[in-house]
XYZ file of C-alpha atoms in Angstrom:
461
model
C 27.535 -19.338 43.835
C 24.756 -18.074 45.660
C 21.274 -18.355 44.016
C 17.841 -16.783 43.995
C 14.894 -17.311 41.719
C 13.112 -15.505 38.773
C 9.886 -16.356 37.029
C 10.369 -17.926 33.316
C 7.968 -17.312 30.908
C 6.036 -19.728 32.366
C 5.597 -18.442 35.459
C 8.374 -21.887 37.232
C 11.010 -20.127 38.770
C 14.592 -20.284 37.132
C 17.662 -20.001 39.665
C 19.905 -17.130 38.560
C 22.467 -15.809 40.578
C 21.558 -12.651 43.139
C 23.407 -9.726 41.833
C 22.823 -5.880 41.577
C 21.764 -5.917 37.835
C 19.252 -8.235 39.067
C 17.798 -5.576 42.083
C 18.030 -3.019 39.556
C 15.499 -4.779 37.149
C 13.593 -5.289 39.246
C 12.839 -2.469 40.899
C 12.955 -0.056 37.841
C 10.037 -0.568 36.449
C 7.934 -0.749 39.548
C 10.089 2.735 39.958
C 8.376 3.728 36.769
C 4.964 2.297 37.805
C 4.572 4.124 41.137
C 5.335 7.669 39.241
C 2.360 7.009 36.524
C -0.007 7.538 40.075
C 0.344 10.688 40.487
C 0.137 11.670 36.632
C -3.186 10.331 36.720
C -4.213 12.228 40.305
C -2.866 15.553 38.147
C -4.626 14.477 34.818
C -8.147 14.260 36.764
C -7.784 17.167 38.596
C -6.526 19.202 35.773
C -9.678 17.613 33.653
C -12.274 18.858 36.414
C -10.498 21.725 36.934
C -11.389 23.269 33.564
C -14.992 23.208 34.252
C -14.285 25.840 36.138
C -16.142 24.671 39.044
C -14.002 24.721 42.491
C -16.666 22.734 44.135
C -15.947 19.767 41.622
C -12.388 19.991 42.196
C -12.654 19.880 45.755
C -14.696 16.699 45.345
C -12.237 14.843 42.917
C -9.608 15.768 45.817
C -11.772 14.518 48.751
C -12.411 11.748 46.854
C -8.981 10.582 45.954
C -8.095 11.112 49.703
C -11.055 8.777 50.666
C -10.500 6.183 47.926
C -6.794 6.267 49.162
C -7.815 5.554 52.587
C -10.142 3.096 51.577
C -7.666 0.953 49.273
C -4.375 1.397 50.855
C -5.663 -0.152 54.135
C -6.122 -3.459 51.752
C -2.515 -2.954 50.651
C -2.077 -5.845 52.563
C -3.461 -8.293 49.719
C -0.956 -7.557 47.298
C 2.153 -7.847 49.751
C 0.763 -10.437 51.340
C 0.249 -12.378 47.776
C 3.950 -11.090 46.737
C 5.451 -12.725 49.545
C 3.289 -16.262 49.464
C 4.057 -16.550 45.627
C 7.902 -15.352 45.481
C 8.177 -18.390 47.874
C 5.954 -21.077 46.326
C 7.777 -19.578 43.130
C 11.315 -20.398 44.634
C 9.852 -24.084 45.415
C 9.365 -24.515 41.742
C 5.479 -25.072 42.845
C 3.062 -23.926 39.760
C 0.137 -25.105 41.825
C 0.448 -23.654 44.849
C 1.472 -20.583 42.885
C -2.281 -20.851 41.419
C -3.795 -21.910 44.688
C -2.436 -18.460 46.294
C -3.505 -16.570 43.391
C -7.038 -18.191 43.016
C -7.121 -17.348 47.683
C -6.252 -13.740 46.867
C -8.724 -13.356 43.941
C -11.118 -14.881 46.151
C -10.290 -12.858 48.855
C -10.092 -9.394 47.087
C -13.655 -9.835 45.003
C -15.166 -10.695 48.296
C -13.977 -7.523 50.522
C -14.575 -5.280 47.401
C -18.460 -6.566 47.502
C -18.128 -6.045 51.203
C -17.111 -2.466 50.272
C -19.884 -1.931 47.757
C -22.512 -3.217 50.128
C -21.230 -0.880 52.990
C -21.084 2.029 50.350
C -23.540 4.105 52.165
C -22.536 4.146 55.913
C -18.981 4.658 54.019
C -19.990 7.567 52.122
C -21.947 8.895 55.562
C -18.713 8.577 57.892
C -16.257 10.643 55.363
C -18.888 12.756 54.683
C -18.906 13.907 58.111
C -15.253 14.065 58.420
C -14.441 16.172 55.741
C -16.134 18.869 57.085
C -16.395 20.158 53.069
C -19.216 22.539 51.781
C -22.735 21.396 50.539
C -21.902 21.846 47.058
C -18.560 20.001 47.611
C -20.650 17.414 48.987
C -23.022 16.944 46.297
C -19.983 16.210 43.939
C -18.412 14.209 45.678
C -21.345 12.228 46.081
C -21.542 11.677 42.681
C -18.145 10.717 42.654
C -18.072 8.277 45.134
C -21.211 6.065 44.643
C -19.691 5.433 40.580
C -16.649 4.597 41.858
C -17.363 2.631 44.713
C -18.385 -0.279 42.068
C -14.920 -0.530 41.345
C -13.613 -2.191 44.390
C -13.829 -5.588 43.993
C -11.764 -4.705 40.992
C -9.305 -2.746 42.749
C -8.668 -5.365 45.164
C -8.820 -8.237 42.131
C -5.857 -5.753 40.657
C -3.742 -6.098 43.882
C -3.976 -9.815 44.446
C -2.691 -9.897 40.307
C -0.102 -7.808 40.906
C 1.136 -9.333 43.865
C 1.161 -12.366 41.999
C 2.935 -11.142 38.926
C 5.212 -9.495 41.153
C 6.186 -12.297 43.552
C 7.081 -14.334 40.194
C 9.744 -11.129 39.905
C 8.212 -10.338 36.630
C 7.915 -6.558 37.612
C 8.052 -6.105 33.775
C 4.565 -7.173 33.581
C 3.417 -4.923 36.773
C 4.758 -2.027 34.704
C 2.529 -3.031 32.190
C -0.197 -3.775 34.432
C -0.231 -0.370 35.885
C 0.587 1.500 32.733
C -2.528 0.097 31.071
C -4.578 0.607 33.670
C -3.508 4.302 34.752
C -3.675 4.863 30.760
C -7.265 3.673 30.220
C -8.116 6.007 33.109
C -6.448 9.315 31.857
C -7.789 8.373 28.494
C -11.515 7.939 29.497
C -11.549 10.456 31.598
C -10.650 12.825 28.695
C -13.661 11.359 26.765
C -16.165 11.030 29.880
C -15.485 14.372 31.476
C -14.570 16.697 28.353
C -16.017 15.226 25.262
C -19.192 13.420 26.925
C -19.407 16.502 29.795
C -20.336 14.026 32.231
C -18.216 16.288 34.973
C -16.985 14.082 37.954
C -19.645 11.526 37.317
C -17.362 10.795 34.060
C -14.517 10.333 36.090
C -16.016 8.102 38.280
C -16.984 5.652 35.613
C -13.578 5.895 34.015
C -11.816 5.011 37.376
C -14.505 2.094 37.398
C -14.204 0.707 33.456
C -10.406 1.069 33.871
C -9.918 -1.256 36.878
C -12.161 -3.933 34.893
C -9.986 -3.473 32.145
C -6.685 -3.923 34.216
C -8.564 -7.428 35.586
C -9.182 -8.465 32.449
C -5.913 -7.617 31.012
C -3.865 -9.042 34.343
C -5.915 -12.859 33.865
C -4.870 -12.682 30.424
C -0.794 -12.413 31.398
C -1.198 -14.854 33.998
C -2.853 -17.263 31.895
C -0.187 -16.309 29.671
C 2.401 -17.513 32.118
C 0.266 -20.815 32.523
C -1.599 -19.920 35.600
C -5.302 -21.711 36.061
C -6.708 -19.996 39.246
C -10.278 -20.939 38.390
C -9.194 -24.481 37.738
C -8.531 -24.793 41.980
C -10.935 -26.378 43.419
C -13.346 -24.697 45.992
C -12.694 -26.712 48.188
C -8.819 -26.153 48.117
C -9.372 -22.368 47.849
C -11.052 -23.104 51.415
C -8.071 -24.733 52.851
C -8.637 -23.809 56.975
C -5.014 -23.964 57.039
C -3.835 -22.572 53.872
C -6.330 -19.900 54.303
C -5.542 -18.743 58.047
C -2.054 -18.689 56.835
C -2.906 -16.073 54.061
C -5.805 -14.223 56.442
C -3.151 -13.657 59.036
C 0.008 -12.544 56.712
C -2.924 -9.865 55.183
C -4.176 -9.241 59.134
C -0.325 -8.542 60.077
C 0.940 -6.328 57.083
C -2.446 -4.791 56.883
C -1.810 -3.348 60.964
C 1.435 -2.371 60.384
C -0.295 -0.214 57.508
C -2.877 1.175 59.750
C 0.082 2.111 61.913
C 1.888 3.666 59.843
C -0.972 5.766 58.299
C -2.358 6.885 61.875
C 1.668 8.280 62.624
C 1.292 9.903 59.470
C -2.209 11.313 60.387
C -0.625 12.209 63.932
C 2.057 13.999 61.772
C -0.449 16.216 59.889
C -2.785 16.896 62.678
C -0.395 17.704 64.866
C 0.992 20.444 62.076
C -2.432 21.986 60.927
C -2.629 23.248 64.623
C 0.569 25.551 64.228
C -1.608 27.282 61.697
C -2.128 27.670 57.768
C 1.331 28.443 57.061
C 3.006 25.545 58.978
C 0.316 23.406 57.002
C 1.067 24.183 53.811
C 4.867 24.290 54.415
C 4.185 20.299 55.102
C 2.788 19.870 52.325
C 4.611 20.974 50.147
C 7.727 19.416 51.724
C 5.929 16.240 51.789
C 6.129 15.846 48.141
C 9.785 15.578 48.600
C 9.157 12.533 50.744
C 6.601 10.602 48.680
C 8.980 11.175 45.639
C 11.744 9.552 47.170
C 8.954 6.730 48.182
C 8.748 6.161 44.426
C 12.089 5.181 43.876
C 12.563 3.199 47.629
C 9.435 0.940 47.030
C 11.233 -0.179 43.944
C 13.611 -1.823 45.942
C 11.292 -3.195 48.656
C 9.636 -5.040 45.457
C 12.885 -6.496 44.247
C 13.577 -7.747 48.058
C 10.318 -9.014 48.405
C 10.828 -11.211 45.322
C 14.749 -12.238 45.767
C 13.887 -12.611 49.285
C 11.019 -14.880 49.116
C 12.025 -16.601 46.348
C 15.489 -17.392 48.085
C 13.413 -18.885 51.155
C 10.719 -20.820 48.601
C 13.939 -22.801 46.927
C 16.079 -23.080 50.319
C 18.970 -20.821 49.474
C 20.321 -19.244 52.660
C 22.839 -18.112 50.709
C 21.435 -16.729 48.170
C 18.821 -15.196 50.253
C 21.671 -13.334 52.517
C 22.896 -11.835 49.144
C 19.585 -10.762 48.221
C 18.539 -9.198 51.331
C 22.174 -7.484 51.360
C 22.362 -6.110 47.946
C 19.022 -4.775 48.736
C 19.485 -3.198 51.805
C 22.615 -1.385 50.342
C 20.849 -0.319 46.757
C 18.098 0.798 48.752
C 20.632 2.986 51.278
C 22.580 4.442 47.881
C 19.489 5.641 46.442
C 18.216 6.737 49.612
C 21.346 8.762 49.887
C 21.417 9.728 46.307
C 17.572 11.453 46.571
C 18.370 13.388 49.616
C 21.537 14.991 48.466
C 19.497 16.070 45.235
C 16.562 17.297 48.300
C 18.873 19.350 49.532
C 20.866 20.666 46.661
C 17.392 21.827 44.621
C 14.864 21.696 47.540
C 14.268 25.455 47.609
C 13.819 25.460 43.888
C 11.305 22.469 43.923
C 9.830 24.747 46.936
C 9.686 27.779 45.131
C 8.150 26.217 41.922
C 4.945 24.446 43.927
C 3.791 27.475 45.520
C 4.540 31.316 44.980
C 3.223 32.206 48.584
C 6.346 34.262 50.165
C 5.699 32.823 54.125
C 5.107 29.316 52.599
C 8.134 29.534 50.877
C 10.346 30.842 53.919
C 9.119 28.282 56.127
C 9.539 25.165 53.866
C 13.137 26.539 53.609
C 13.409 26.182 57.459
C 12.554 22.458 57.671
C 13.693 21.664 54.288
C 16.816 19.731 55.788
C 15.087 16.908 57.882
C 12.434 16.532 55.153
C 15.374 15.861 52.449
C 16.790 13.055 54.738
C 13.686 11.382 55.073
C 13.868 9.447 51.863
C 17.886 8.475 53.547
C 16.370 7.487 56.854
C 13.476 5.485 55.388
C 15.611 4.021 52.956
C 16.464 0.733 55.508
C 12.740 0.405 56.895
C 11.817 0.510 53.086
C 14.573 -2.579 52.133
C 13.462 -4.473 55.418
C 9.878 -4.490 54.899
C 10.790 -6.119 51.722
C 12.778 -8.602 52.981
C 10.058 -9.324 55.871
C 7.569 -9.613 53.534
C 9.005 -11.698 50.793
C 10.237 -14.216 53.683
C 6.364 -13.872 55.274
C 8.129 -12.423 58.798
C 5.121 -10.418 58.770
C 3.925 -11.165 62.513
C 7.527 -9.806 63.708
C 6.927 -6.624 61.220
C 4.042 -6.009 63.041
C 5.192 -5.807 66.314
C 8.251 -4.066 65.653
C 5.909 -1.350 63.901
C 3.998 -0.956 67.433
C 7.592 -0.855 69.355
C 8.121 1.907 66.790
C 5.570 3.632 67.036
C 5.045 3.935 70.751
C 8.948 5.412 70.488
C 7.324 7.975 67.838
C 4.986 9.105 70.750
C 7.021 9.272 73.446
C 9.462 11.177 70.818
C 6.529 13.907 69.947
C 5.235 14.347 73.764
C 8.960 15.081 74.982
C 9.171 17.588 71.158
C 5.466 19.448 72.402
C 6.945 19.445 76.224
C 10.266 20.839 74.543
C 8.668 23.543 73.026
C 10.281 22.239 69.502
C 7.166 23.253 67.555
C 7.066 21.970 64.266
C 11.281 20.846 63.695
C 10.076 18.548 66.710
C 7.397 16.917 64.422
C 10.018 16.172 61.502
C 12.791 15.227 63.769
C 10.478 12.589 65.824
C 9.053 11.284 62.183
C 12.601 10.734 61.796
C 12.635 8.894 65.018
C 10.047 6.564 63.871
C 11.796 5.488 61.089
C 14.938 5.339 62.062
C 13.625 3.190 64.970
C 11.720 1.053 62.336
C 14.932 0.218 60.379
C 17.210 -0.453 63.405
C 14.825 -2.686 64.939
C 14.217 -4.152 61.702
C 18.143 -4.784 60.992
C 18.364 -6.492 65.029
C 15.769 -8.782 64.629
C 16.828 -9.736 61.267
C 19.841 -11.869 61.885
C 17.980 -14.007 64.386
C 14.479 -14.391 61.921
C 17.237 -15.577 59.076
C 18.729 -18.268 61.630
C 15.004 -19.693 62.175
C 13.687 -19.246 58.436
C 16.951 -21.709 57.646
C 17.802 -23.855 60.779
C 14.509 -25.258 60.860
C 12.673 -27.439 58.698
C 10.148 -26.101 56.283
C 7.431 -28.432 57.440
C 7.991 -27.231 60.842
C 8.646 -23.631 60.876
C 6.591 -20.597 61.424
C 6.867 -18.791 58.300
C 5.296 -15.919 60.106
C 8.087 -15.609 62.634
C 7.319 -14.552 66.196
């Protein structure tokens, strides 16, 4: 019978067998997780909103978009920290599961003081780019420099969750996230309404909140028998070790930038066929980050099988995994875009009640439905990559990708394919993602497993 691993209550992985009730318990709750973010982006904006000031609104939405480009670019640390622990986890290795948490800690506290150091020529650069108003400005301002003290917190939060996560306790990320989106909704209801401290209330919510969620996160790990400040300093400074974990974060954390820059591309690209087409996007890009919330589910669960199945030696086990994810992942991919296109033009109508905004979502509607379908094997695969550290092959399939994404939208523009050419060559790019992804995977299996662990690159080429 083929085996994988999961985390026992303290924290020593358990083999159990890889099956779909497994996958499915896995990724549910981080399901659940993911959709608690954007309750708390509506929450705060709803809160400002009834100050009835538009110029604070606009700066809580500024600022999440800056904060959001800010943090997701360290993404990286948690599935970076997934990946290293699902396979010290799989090893039965308690210390080096502690070793990797007490790196990322380490790592996380230090590039969130960075942040806060570098708040100012931060603040000056998106300043500049957002182009906003004065009084938008001023808010946001206000905003930014509270929140800006949370980083090292923020980044503390995402090496704990990677850790919990790469255990495959996903129970406790639920947790982890729930507590911490909670705390945030229900200080900002104090800060902002009761203590009418406006956005500087919801900056210092934001900022108490991701303390909280450190505090809370140590206590579950030490829960689960993890010591991280009990490593040594001089372990925690490993050359090795640490170039190891530096270049997992420096390979996931490119294929990030990537991916946000075709995204960017995406967006730009549509804001110059005018107001309309603009708005059409986004509204029909809701469609595509909901179906994100259930696909990333699924990446978690591969990243833990996955990793755990190459920490404990288990090709089988490890084929299973990466199979049963690959075709849960597909079957909700497929399940999402068949509701997308059955009660698109409803979800459509009920965002916004402009008449030409509504029409032209219609138009594209069917390529944005299939999105969630298309991504759904990029999604599985950059699970399995990252739970079996194949992160330096990730990355340069992402370039190969995305250099097909801009030959794709120069030949659409040539074309004259206006704005179905933007949708069908974001299609492109991740249906190139996924196949590539799926080719190079057979081969990066054969290597993780024919070689010996001592020897191999657990990076892959």
């Amino acid at each position: 019978m083929s085996l994988t691993a999961t985390a026992d209550p303290n924290g020593i992985a358990t083999p159990t067998p890889a099956t779909s009730r497994r996958i499915l318990a896995l990724a549910l709750p981080m399901t659940l997780a993911n959709v608690t973010t954007p309750l708390l982006g509506f929450v705060g904006a709803a809160v400002i909103g009834r100050l009835g000031d538009a110029a604070l609104l606009g700066a809580m939405a500024l600022g999440a978009v800056v904060f959001d480009a800010i943090f997701w670019s360290f993404g990286s640390l948690r599935m970076a920290t997934a990946g290293l622990t699902a396979q010290a986890a799989g090893a039965r290795d308690s210390a080096e599961i502690d070793r990797i948490l007490a790196r990322s800690l380490a790592a996380g506290i230090l590039v969130g003081l960075v942040i806060v150091a570098a708040q100012v020529p931060i603040a000056t650069g998106a300043f500049a780019l957002s182009g906003a108003s004065p009084a938008v400005i001023a808010g946001l301002a206000t905003y930014f420099h509270i929140r800006i003290f949370a980083a090292p917190f923020t980044l503390a939060n995402y090496a704990i969750l990677g850790s919990v996560l790469g255990r495959g306790r996903t129970d406790l990320g639920l947790l982890l996230q729930v507590a911490i989106n909670l705390a945030n909704i229900v200080l900002t209801l104090i800060l902002v309404l009761w203590a009418n401290l406006s956005v500087a209330g919801a900056g210092m919510a934001t900022l108490v909140a991701e303390a909280a969620g450190t505090g809370i996160g140590l206590v579950l790990l030490a829960r689960l028998g993890s010591r991280p400040f009990a490593v040594p300093f001089a372990v925690i400074r490993d050359p090795l070790a640490l170039a190891r974990m530096l270049s997992v974060n420096a390979d996931v954390m490119i294929r990030t930038l990537l991916l946000v820059g075709a995204i960017a591309l995406f967006s730009a690209l549509g804001a110059r066929s005018g107001d309309v087409i603009l708005a059409a996007n986004a509204v029909l890009w809701n469609l595509f980050l909901i179906g994100g919330f259930f696909l990333d589910g699924f990446a978690t669960a591969a990243e833990t099988l996955c990793g755990q199945a190459v920490g404990a030696r288990d090709e089988a086990g490890f084929r299973r995994a990466a199979r049963l994810s690959v075709i849960w992942c597909v079957a909700f991919g497929l399940a999402v875009a068949t509701l997308f296109l059955a009660f698109g033009a409803a979800f459509i109508d009920t965002v916004t009640t402009s008449p030409e905004v509504r029409e032209t979502a219609r138009a594209y509607l069917a390529p944005a439905a299939l999105a969630p379908l298309v991504a759904s094997v990029p999604f599985a695969f950059d699970g399995i990559y990252i739970g079996s550290t194949w992160t330096r092959a990730m990355r340069n399939l992402m370039i190969a990708a995305t250099g097909v994404y801009a030959v794709a939208i120069g030949i659409a523009h040539t074309a004259g394919f206006g704005n179905m050419g933007l949708w069908l060559s974001f299609l492109i790019l991740l249906a190139a993602r996924g196949a590539s992804q799926a080719l190079a995977y057979p081969g990066l299996a054969r290597r993780t497993f024919d070689t010996a662990p001592a020897a191999r690159d657990v990076r892959a080429p």
